[in-house]
Every structure is written in C-alpha cells, then in structure tokens.
PDB file of C-alpha atoms in Angstrom:
ATOM      1  CA  MET Q  16     -37.226 -39.842   2.647  1.00 54.00           C
ATOM      2  CA  ALA Q  17     -39.181 -43.044   3.340  1.00 61.00           C
ATOM      3  CA  LEU Q  18     -41.800 -43.893   0.740  1.00 66.00           C
ATOM      4  CA  PRO Q  19     -44.832 -46.162   1.222  1.00 74.00           C
ATOM      5  CA  PRO Q  20     -44.287 -49.811   0.188  1.00 84.00           C
ATOM      6  CA  ILE Q  21     -44.529 -50.401  -3.547  1.00 88.00           C
ATOM      7  CA  SER Q  22     -47.485 -52.623  -4.472  1.00 91.00           C
ATOM      8  CA  ASP Q  23     -47.231 -55.587  -6.844  1.00 92.00           C
ATOM      9  CA  SER Q  24     -49.393 -53.819  -9.417  1.00 93.00           C
ATOM     10  CA  ALA Q  25     -47.448 -50.545  -9.350  1.00 94.00           C
ATOM     11  CA  ARG Q  26     -45.601 -49.723 -12.543  1.00 96.00           C
ATOM     12  CA  LEU Q  27     -42.069 -48.456 -12.191  1.00 96.00           C
ATOM     13  CA  VAL Q  28     -39.939 -46.728 -14.794  1.00 96.00           C
ATOM     14  CA  ALA Q  29     -36.621 -44.873 -14.857  1.00 95.00           C
ATOM     15  CA  SER Q  30     -37.157 -41.176 -14.246  1.00 93.00           C
ATOM     16  CA  PRO Q  31     -36.808 -38.866 -17.260  1.00 89.00           C
ATOM     17  CA  ASP Q  32     -34.672 -36.669 -14.988  1.00 88.00           C
ATOM     18  CA  VAL Q  33     -31.896 -39.248 -15.070  1.00 93.00           C
ATOM     19  CA  MET Q  34     -29.029 -39.970 -17.463  1.00 93.00           C
ATOM     20  CA  ALA Q  35     -26.776 -43.005 -17.398  1.00 94.00           C
ATOM     21  CA  THR Q  36     -23.809 -44.643 -19.076  1.00 94.00           C
ATOM     22  CA  ARG Q  37     -21.713 -47.796 -18.763  1.00 93.00           C
ATOM     23  CA  VAL Q  38     -18.203 -47.223 -17.460  1.00 91.00           C
ATOM     24  CA  GLY Q  39     -16.353 -50.502 -17.429  1.00 88.00           C
ATOM     25  CA  ALA Q  40     -18.304 -53.011 -15.371  1.00 89.00           C
ATOM     26  CA  GLU Q  41     -20.504 -50.447 -13.685  1.00 91.00           C
ATOM     27  CA  LEU Q  42     -23.370 -48.218 -14.686  1.00 94.00           C
ATOM     28  CA  VAL Q  43     -23.063 -44.570 -13.682  1.00 94.00           C
ATOM     29  CA  VAL Q  44     -26.383 -42.841 -13.160  1.00 95.00           C
ATOM     30  CA  LEU Q  45     -26.804 -39.072 -12.806  1.00 93.00           C
ATOM     31  CA  ASN Q  46     -29.886 -37.540 -11.209  1.00 92.00           C
ATOM     32  CA  LEU Q  47     -30.308 -34.241 -13.066  1.00 88.00           C
ATOM     33  CA  GLN Q  48     -32.563 -32.914 -10.317  1.00 85.00           C
ATOM     34  CA  ASP Q  49     -29.887 -32.821  -7.638  1.00 85.00           C
ATOM     35  CA  GLY Q  50     -26.668 -33.505  -9.551  1.00 86.00           C
ATOM     36  CA  VAL Q  51     -25.888 -36.660  -7.550  1.00 91.00           C
ATOM     37  CA  TYR Q  52     -24.112 -39.555  -9.266  1.00 92.00           C
ATOM     38  CA  TYR Q  53     -24.738 -43.220  -8.443  1.00 94.00           C
ATOM     39  CA  SER Q  54     -22.908 -46.378  -9.438  1.00 92.00           C
ATOM     40  CA  LEU Q  55     -24.727 -49.671 -10.067  1.00 93.00           C
ATOM     41  CA  ASP Q  56     -23.113 -53.107 -10.198  1.00 90.00           C
ATOM     42  CA  GLU Q  57     -24.130 -56.130 -12.271  1.00 87.00           C
ATOM     43  CA  ALA Q  58     -27.425 -56.979 -10.558  1.00 86.00           C
ATOM     44  CA  GLY Q  59     -28.372 -53.321 -10.294  1.00 94.00           C
ATOM     45  CA  ILE Q  60     -27.557 -52.832 -13.968  1.00 95.00           C
ATOM     46  CA  ARG Q  61     -29.938 -55.604 -14.991  1.00 95.00           C
ATOM     47  CA  ILE Q  62     -32.730 -54.143 -12.895  1.00 96.00           C
ATOM     48  CA  TRP Q  63     -31.996 -50.709 -14.377  1.00 96.00           C
ATOM     49  CA  GLU Q  64     -32.283 -52.175 -17.883  1.00 95.00           C
ATOM     50  CA  LEU Q  65     -35.695 -53.576 -17.009  1.00 96.00           C
ATOM     51  CA  LEU Q  66     -36.752 -50.171 -15.695  1.00 96.00           C
ATOM     52  CA  GLN Q  67     -36.241 -48.532 -19.106  1.00 95.00           C
ATOM     53  CA  ALA Q  68     -39.888 -49.430 -19.812  1.00 95.00           C
ATOM     54  CA  PRO Q  69     -42.756 -49.523 -17.260  1.00 96.00           C
ATOM     55  CA  VAL Q  70     -42.473 -52.736 -15.252  1.00 97.00           C
ATOM     56  CA  THR Q  71     -43.819 -54.188 -11.999  1.00 96.00           C
ATOM     57  CA  VAL Q  72     -41.766 -55.478  -9.087  1.00 95.00           C
ATOM     58  CA  PRO Q  73     -42.958 -59.103  -9.635  1.00 95.00           C
ATOM     59  CA  ALA Q  74     -41.930 -58.879 -13.289  1.00 96.00           C
ATOM     60  CA  ILE Q  75     -38.448 -57.711 -12.313  1.00 96.00           C
ATOM     61  CA  SER Q  76     -38.131 -60.515  -9.747  1.00 95.00           C
ATOM     62  CA  GLN Q  77     -39.280 -63.157 -12.236  1.00 94.00           C
ATOM     63  CA  ALA Q  78     -36.772 -61.942 -14.812  1.00 94.00           C
ATOM     64  CA  LEU Q  79     -33.918 -62.149 -12.314  1.00 93.00           C
ATOM     65  CA  VAL Q  80     -34.970 -65.570 -11.004  1.00 93.00           C
ATOM     66  CA  SER Q  81     -34.994 -66.941 -14.540  1.00 91.00           C
ATOM     67  CA  GLU Q  82     -31.655 -65.329 -15.447  1.00 90.00           C
ATOM     68  CA  TYR Q  83     -29.675 -65.929 -12.260  1.00 88.00           C
ATOM     69  CA  GLU Q  84     -29.450 -68.851  -9.859  1.00 82.00           C
ATOM     70  CA  VAL Q  85     -31.246 -67.118  -7.036  1.00 86.00           C
ATOM     71  CA  GLU Q  86     -33.984 -68.157  -4.624  1.00 88.00           C
ATOM     72  CA  GLU Q  87     -37.309 -66.527  -5.464  1.00 88.00           C
ATOM     73  CA  ALA Q  88     -38.336 -65.194  -2.049  1.00 89.00           C
ATOM     74  CA  ARG Q  89     -34.880 -63.765  -1.365  1.00 89.00           C
ATOM     75  CA  CYS Q  90     -34.749 -62.211  -4.829  1.00 91.00           C
ATOM     76  CA  ASP Q  91     -38.158 -60.616  -4.413  1.00 92.00           C
ATOM     77  CA  GLY Q  92     -37.143 -59.046  -1.111  1.00 93.00           C
ATOM     78  CA  ASP Q  93     -33.877 -57.725  -2.507  1.00 93.00           C
ATOM     79  CA  VAL Q  94     -35.586 -56.285  -5.581  1.00 95.00           C
ATOM     80  CA  ARG Q  95     -38.193 -54.504  -3.454  1.00 94.00           C
ATOM     81  CA  THR Q  96     -35.513 -52.996  -1.263  1.00 94.00           C
ATOM     82  CA  PHE Q  97     -33.433 -51.914  -4.255  1.00 95.00           C
ATOM     83  CA  VAL Q  98     -36.233 -50.291  -6.269  1.00 96.00           C
ATOM     84  CA  ALA Q  99     -37.547 -48.583  -3.136  1.00 94.00           C
ATOM     85  CA  GLU Q 100     -34.074 -47.084  -2.696  1.00 94.00           C
ATOM     86  CA  LEU Q 101     -34.027 -45.964  -6.334  1.00 95.00           C
ATOM     87  CA  ALA Q 102     -37.463 -44.373  -5.903  1.00 95.00           C
ATOM     88  CA  SER Q 103     -36.483 -42.608  -2.688  1.00 94.00           C
ATOM     89  CA  ARG Q 104     -33.560 -41.017  -4.529  1.00 94.00           C
ATOM     90  CA  GLY Q 105     -35.738 -39.880  -7.413  1.00 93.00           C
ATOM     91  CA  LEU Q 106     -34.184 -42.247  -9.955  1.00 95.00           C
ATOM     92  CA  VAL Q 107     -37.371 -44.186 -10.555  1.00 96.00           C
ATOM     93  CA  GLN Q 108     -41.005 -43.114 -10.912  1.00 94.00           C
ATOM     94  CA  VAL Q 109     -43.694 -45.233  -9.278  1.00 94.00           C
ATOM     95  CA  GLN Q 110     -47.247 -45.260 -10.653  1.00 91.00           C
ATOM     96  CA  GLU Q 111     -49.673 -47.064  -8.382  1.00 86.00           C
ATOM     97  CA  ASP Q 112     -52.895 -48.453  -9.867  1.00 75.00           C
ATOM     98  CA  ARG Q 113     -55.900 -46.555  -8.534  1.00 62.00           C
TER      99      ARG Q 113
ATOM    100  CA  MET S  28      -8.676  -4.670 -15.007  1.00 59.00           C
ATOM    101  CA  THR S  29      -8.009  -1.392 -16.822  1.00 79.00           C
ATOM    102  CA  VAL S  30      -6.168  -3.179 -19.617  1.00 81.00           C
ATOM    103  CA  ALA S  31      -8.965  -5.687 -19.973  1.00 78.00           C
ATOM    104  CA  TRP S  32     -11.554  -2.907 -20.048  1.00 81.00           C
ATOM    105  CA  ARG S  33      -9.612  -0.993 -22.699  1.00 83.00           C
ATOM    106  CA  ARG S  34      -9.327  -4.169 -24.715  1.00 84.00           C
ATOM    107  CA  PHE S  35     -13.062  -4.724 -24.397  1.00 85.00           C
ATOM    108  CA  ARG S  36     -13.831  -1.147 -25.426  1.00 84.00           C
ATOM    109  CA  GLY S  37     -11.621  -1.627 -28.463  1.00 86.00           C
ATOM    110  CA  LEU S  38     -13.683  -4.563 -29.754  1.00 87.00           C
ATOM    111  CA  PRO S  39     -16.173  -4.104 -32.600  1.00 91.00           C
ATOM    112  CA  ALA S  40     -19.697  -3.427 -31.323  1.00 90.00           C
ATOM    113  CA  ASP S  41     -20.959  -6.862 -32.411  1.00 90.00           C
ATOM    114  CA  ASP S  42     -18.209  -8.596 -30.475  1.00 91.00           C
ATOM    115  CA  ARG S  43     -18.878  -6.492 -27.377  1.00 92.00           C
ATOM    116  CA  ARG S  44     -22.565  -7.457 -27.534  1.00 93.00           C
ATOM    117  CA  LEU S  45     -21.627 -11.100 -27.915  1.00 94.00           C
ATOM    118  CA  VAL S  46     -19.333 -11.038 -24.884  1.00 95.00           C
ATOM    119  CA  ILE S  47     -21.977  -9.266 -22.816  1.00 95.00           C
ATOM    120  CA  GLN S  48     -24.559 -11.880 -23.770  1.00 95.00           C
ATOM    121  CA  ALA S  49     -22.092 -14.646 -22.925  1.00 96.00           C
ATOM    122  CA  ALA S  50     -21.410 -13.035 -19.543  1.00 96.00           C
ATOM    123  CA  LEU S  51     -25.136 -12.794 -18.843  1.00 95.00           C
ATOM    124  CA  LEU S  52     -25.796 -16.434 -19.721  1.00 95.00           C
ATOM    125  CA  LEU S  53     -22.773 -17.563 -17.727  1.00 96.00           C
ATOM    126  CA  GLY S  54     -24.191 -15.671 -14.760  1.00 95.00           C
ATOM    127  CA  VAL S  55     -27.653 -17.162 -15.238  1.00 94.00           C
ATOM    128  CA  ALA S  56     -26.214 -20.678 -15.526  1.00 95.00           C
ATOM    129  CA  TRP S  57     -23.918 -20.224 -12.520  1.00 94.00           C
ATOM    130  CA  ALA S  58     -26.657 -18.825 -10.287  1.00 93.00           C
ATOM    131  CA  GLY S  59     -29.320 -21.156 -11.680  1.00 93.00           C
ATOM    132  CA  LEU S  60     -27.373 -24.300 -10.798  1.00 91.00           C
ATOM    133  CA  ARG S  61     -27.145 -23.105  -7.214  1.00 90.00           C
ATOM    134  CA  VAL S  62     -30.888 -22.633  -6.748  1.00 91.00           C
ATOM    135  CA  ALA S  63     -32.480 -25.035  -9.240  1.00 89.00           C
ATOM    136  CA  SER S  64     -31.837 -28.356 -10.955  1.00 86.00           C
ATOM    137  CA  TYR S  65     -29.656 -28.745 -14.031  1.00 88.00           C
ATOM    138  CA  ARG S  66     -32.742 -29.763 -15.957  1.00 86.00           C
ATOM    139  CA  ARG S  67     -34.601 -26.545 -15.124  1.00 88.00           C
ATOM    140  CA  VAL S  68     -31.608 -24.375 -15.973  1.00 91.00           C
ATOM    141  CA  LEU S  69     -31.207 -26.233 -19.265  1.00 91.00           C
ATOM    142  CA  ARG S  70     -34.870 -25.686 -20.158  1.00 89.00           C
ATOM    143  CA  LEU S  71     -34.568 -21.998 -19.323  1.00 90.00           C
ATOM    144  CA  LEU S  72     -31.483 -21.501 -21.482  1.00 90.00           C
ATOM    145  CA  GLU S  73     -32.332 -23.618 -24.484  1.00 83.00           C
ATOM    146  CA  ARG S  74     -35.409 -21.776 -25.713  1.00 78.00           C
ATOM    147  CA  ARG S  75     -34.991 -21.890 -29.434  1.00 68.00           C
ATOM    148  CA  GLY S  76     -34.809 -18.727 -31.481  1.00 70.00           C
ATOM    149  CA  GLN S  77     -34.981 -17.987 -35.175  1.00 66.00           C
ATOM    150  CA  ARG S  78     -31.941 -18.529 -37.311  1.00 67.00           C
ATOM    151  CA  GLY S  79     -30.697 -15.257 -38.731  1.00 63.00           C
ATOM    152  CA  ALA S  80     -30.723 -14.877 -42.491  1.00 56.00           C
ATOM    153  CA  GLY S  81     -27.345 -15.652 -44.029  1.00 59.00           C
ATOM    154  CA  GLN S  82     -25.978 -16.814 -40.704  1.00 67.00           C
ATOM    155  CA  ASP S  83     -23.168 -19.286 -41.172  1.00 84.00           C
ATOM    156  CA  ALA S  84     -23.317 -21.892 -38.400  1.00 86.00           C
ATOM    157  CA  GLU S  85     -19.576 -22.552 -38.417  1.00 87.00           C
ATOM    158  CA  THR S  86     -18.663 -18.881 -38.047  1.00 91.00           C
ATOM    159  CA  ALA S  87     -21.364 -18.220 -35.476  1.00 92.00           C
ATOM    160  CA  ALA S  88     -20.249 -21.216 -33.391  1.00 94.00           C
ATOM    161  CA  GLU S  89     -16.650 -20.026 -33.527  1.00 94.00           C
ATOM    162  CA  ARG S  90     -17.620 -16.541 -32.347  1.00 95.00           C
ATOM    163  CA  ILE S  91     -19.798 -17.917 -29.569  1.00 96.00           C
ATOM    164  CA  ALA S  92     -16.932 -20.158 -28.430  1.00 97.00           C
ATOM    165  CA  TRP S  93     -14.627 -17.141 -28.310  1.00 96.00           C
ATOM    166  CA  ALA S  94     -17.196 -14.977 -26.472  1.00 96.00           C
ATOM    167  CA  VAL S  95     -17.950 -17.619 -23.817  1.00 97.00           C
ATOM    168  CA  GLU S  96     -14.254 -18.187 -23.113  1.00 96.00           C
ATOM    169  CA  ALA S  97     -13.524 -14.444 -23.073  1.00 94.00           C
ATOM    170  CA  ALA S  98     -16.358 -13.769 -20.625  1.00 95.00           C
ATOM    171  CA  ALA S  99     -15.594 -16.835 -18.471  1.00 95.00           C
ATOM    172  CA  LYS S 100     -11.907 -15.897 -18.115  1.00 92.00           C
ATOM    173  CA  ARG S 101     -12.847 -12.504 -16.698  1.00 90.00           C
ATOM    174  CA  SER S 102     -15.591 -13.711 -14.396  1.00 91.00           C
ATOM    175  CA  PRO S 103     -15.004 -13.302 -10.657  1.00 89.00           C
ATOM    176  CA  MET S 104     -16.743 -16.676 -10.094  1.00 87.00           C
ATOM    177  CA  PRO S 105     -15.169 -19.960 -11.190  1.00 87.00           C
ATOM    178  CA  MET S 106     -16.841 -20.992 -14.434  1.00 93.00           C
ATOM    179  CA  THR S 107     -16.951 -24.766 -14.604  1.00 93.00           C
ATOM    180  CA  CYS S 108     -17.214 -26.724 -17.817  1.00 95.00           C
ATOM    181  CA  LEU S 109     -20.923 -27.223 -17.130  1.00 94.00           C
ATOM    182  CA  VAL S 110     -21.605 -23.495 -16.735  1.00 95.00           C
ATOM    183  CA  ARG S 111     -19.680 -22.710 -19.927  1.00 97.00           C
ATOM    184  CA  ALA S 112     -21.487 -25.488 -21.767  1.00 96.00           C
ATOM    185  CA  LEU S 113     -24.904 -24.238 -20.663  1.00 95.00           C
ATOM    186  CA  ALA S 114     -24.074 -20.676 -21.732  1.00 96.00           C
ATOM    187  CA  ALA S 115     -22.748 -21.747 -25.140  1.00 97.00           C
ATOM    188  CA  HIS S 116     -25.715 -24.068 -25.667  1.00 96.00           C
ATOM    189  CA  GLY S 117     -28.127 -21.250 -24.797  1.00 95.00           C
ATOM    190  CA  MET S 118     -26.443 -18.820 -27.210  1.00 95.00           C
ATOM    191  CA  LEU S 119     -26.510 -21.328 -30.065  1.00 94.00           C
ATOM    192  CA  ARG S 120     -30.143 -22.250 -29.484  1.00 93.00           C
ATOM    193  CA  GLN S 121     -31.212 -18.606 -29.257  1.00 92.00           C
ATOM    194  CA  ARG S 122     -29.795 -18.148 -32.746  1.00 91.00           C
ATOM    195  CA  GLY S 123     -31.636 -21.191 -34.039  1.00 91.00           C
ATOM    196  CA  LEU S 124     -28.351 -23.064 -34.510  1.00 92.00           C
ATOM    197  CA  PRO S 125     -27.875 -26.789 -33.897  1.00 91.00           C
ATOM    198  CA  SER S 126     -26.376 -27.536 -30.517  1.00 93.00           C
ATOM    199  CA  GLN S 127     -25.691 -30.734 -28.637  1.00 94.00           C
ATOM    200  CA  LEU S 128     -24.806 -30.388 -24.978  1.00 94.00           C
ATOM    201  CA  ARG S 129     -23.109 -33.540 -23.754  1.00 95.00           C
ATOM    202  CA  LEU S 130     -22.376 -34.737 -20.229  1.00 95.00           C
ATOM    203  CA  GLY S 131     -19.770 -37.420 -19.786  1.00 95.00           C
ATOM    204  CA  VAL S 132     -18.092 -39.370 -16.982  1.00 94.00           C
ATOM    205  CA  ARG S 133     -15.031 -41.512 -16.480  1.00 92.00           C
ATOM    206  CA  VAL S 134     -13.681 -43.465 -13.535  1.00 88.00           C
ATOM    207  CA  ARG S 135     -10.070 -42.957 -12.539  1.00 85.00           C
ATOM    208  CA  GLY S 136      -8.011 -44.964 -10.080  1.00 80.00           C
ATOM    209  CA  GLU S 137      -8.656 -48.241  -8.315  1.00 77.00           C
ATOM    210  CA  ARG S 138     -10.493 -49.376  -5.155  1.00 72.00           C
ATOM    211  CA  ALA S 139     -10.260 -46.803  -2.358  1.00 71.00           C
ATOM    212  CA  ALA S 140      -8.698 -44.276  -4.720  1.00 76.00           C
ATOM    213  CA  ARG S 141     -11.452 -44.586  -7.311  1.00 79.00           C
ATOM    214  CA  ALA S 142     -12.871 -41.254  -8.367  1.00 85.00           C
ATOM    215  CA  LEU S 143     -15.611 -40.263 -10.748  1.00 88.00           C
ATOM    216  CA  GLU S 144     -14.799 -37.390 -13.080  1.00 91.00           C
ATOM    217  CA  SER S 145     -17.455 -35.597 -15.071  1.00 92.00           C
ATOM    218  CA  HIS S 146     -17.232 -33.148 -17.935  1.00 95.00           C
ATOM    219  CA  ALA S 147     -19.567 -31.108 -20.133  1.00 95.00           C
ATOM    220  CA  TRP S 148     -19.083 -29.996 -23.710  1.00 96.00           C
ATOM    221  CA  VAL S 149     -21.059 -28.532 -26.597  1.00 96.00           C
ATOM    222  CA  GLN S 150     -20.979 -29.343 -30.279  1.00 95.00           C
ATOM    223  CA  CYS S 151     -22.553 -27.416 -33.141  1.00 94.00           C
ATOM    224  CA  GLY S 152     -22.798 -29.988 -35.876  1.00 90.00           C
ATOM    225  CA  THR S 153     -19.309 -31.447 -36.083  1.00 89.00           C
ATOM    226  CA  ARG S 154     -17.635 -28.430 -34.538  1.00 92.00           C
ATOM    227  CA  MET S 155     -16.653 -28.503 -30.873  1.00 94.00           C
ATOM    228  CA  VAL S 156     -17.715 -25.189 -29.338  1.00 96.00           C
ATOM    229  CA  VAL S 157     -16.701 -25.459 -25.679  1.00 96.00           C
ATOM    230  CA  GLY S 158     -15.270 -28.217 -23.526  1.00 96.00           C
ATOM    231  CA  GLN S 159     -12.647 -29.647 -25.853  1.00 96.00           C
ATOM    232  CA  LEU S 160     -10.099 -31.849 -24.048  1.00 95.00           C
ATOM    233  CA  PRO S 161      -7.177 -33.832 -25.465  1.00 95.00           C
ATOM    234  CA  ASP S 162      -8.558 -36.969 -23.755  1.00 95.00           C
ATOM    235  CA  LEU S 163     -12.262 -36.297 -24.312  1.00 95.00           C
ATOM    236  CA  ASP S 164     -12.621 -39.792 -25.778  1.00 94.00           C
ATOM    237  CA  SER S 165     -11.967 -41.227 -22.321  1.00 94.00           C
ATOM    238  CA  TYR S 166     -15.327 -39.868 -21.140  1.00 95.00           C
ATOM    239  CA  ARG S 167     -18.452 -41.926 -21.650  1.00 95.00           C
ATOM    240  CA  THR S 168     -21.440 -39.847 -22.686  1.00 95.00           C
ATOM    241  CA  LEU S 169     -24.443 -39.954 -20.363  1.00 94.00           C
ATOM    242  CA  ARG S 170     -27.729 -40.783 -22.072  1.00 88.00           C
ATOM    243  CA  ALA S 171     -31.372 -40.300 -21.196  1.00 79.00           C
ATOM    244  CA  PRO S 172     -33.509 -43.368 -20.314  1.00 71.00           C
ATOM    245  CA  GLY S 173     -34.425 -45.484 -23.310  1.00 61.00           C
ATOM    246  CA  VAL S 174     -31.703 -43.980 -25.530  1.00 55.00           C
ATOM    247  CA  GLN S 175     -29.595 -46.746 -27.010  1.00 45.00           C
ATOM    248  CA  ARG S 176     -25.920 -46.258 -27.657  1.00 40.00           C
TER     249      ARG S 176
END
C-alpha cells in the first residue's frame, strides 16, 4: 500500500505492535498485527534504534551522516525510502504535524 | 477415542473442568489467530482475574500445564506452540497468577539455506508452564519497542 510522502516535520516512531531482537548481526522484527517477520541489516538496525523514540526523517539522516561516511543527499533519499517502506508495512507510525 | 473418553470421565471433576477450559481457550486461540492479529487475541485471553484464596501458584501452574497438553494432544487441529502458549497464559491470568508469555526466534543455516525459526513459551514465575525445549536458550526473546535487554 503506497503512503503519501513523509514530510520533514513528521515524527516517526516504532509501532507498539512490533517486537524485535538481535540475532547475530541482524535484527529480527515481528509485526504482531500480521505475524510477518522482517530482518534488518546494519544500516537498518541503526535507523530502527533511532525510531525507538519519536524522530524526524532529517534527524535520522543527520545521525547517519555523522556516524557513517556517506553523502548527505544520497543518505537522505535512502532514509526516506527505507522509513516509507517500514511505514507501509506497519512497523513504524507516522505523525504529521497539523 | 473411546479409551480417551473413558479416561477423561475417570478424572476428578476439577481436572475435567480444567481440561475443558484448556480446550476452550485452545480453540479460541487457534480460531482467533486465523481471523485477528496476535495482539488482539492476546488482549482477549489475558484479562486478569482474581487470585483464588489459598491458591498455590506452583501447583496451579503445574495443573494448567498438564491440562493444556492433555487438551492439545486430543485436538483435531494442530496446536502450535503459540496456540498452547496463549491458552496457558489466558488460564494463568484468569486465575490472577503471574504469567510471562515469551516469543523467541533463532536463525538456522547459512546463505540460501537460512531459515528463521520461532517459538512461544510461558513462564509462571520461575516455572516453565508450556513450551519447554532442550535448546530453548538458542532462541532470542523478542521485545517490545523501547524495552532494553
């Protein structure tokens, strides 16, 4: 299901309907709503950690740019795509400012 | 079937009631997971009741474990670890007893043969009620957002 683009001021947070655990180098995430499991790798894990408290897309991008050697514009695009995917699968809640 | 029925009829009344309740909750959990989310089924089953006077948690947990396994073995539907765990959890909570329902995962194999295995179990205090496995330690417990290990 395609969702509208996430604005810069929108606050995102991991859904309360999700449980997760580290298994080796990956993070396994279970959506309790549909029983589907997901696996996140290193970059996804870091974004997931940031999503444990309400956070904006720019804040996630800035954190990754400062922690990894990655170009800002590319990082921002990748983060937007990734969190949009998480939201479309019900793993993340998006609260837009009204 | 006849032997099983005679065996059931021969149980004390309390035990028969316990097995019937277990069978009912197993049925609710089994059907519930097919039409609703795990979270909704969990909420439905874990409504907390009052603890009975003089009720020993250890003994009650042991009897519930026995009843769930007895009912599950005779069910015409396959009773997964998750269904058994939900039923046991519901029975403990209805009696006002402590119950922790745990979901865990582990990854087996490499590359193309990698597979995710999940398991569910219930503890009442330190006592394992349902879901005990010899290699349970190999499963990593799933946690809700914001819960630190």
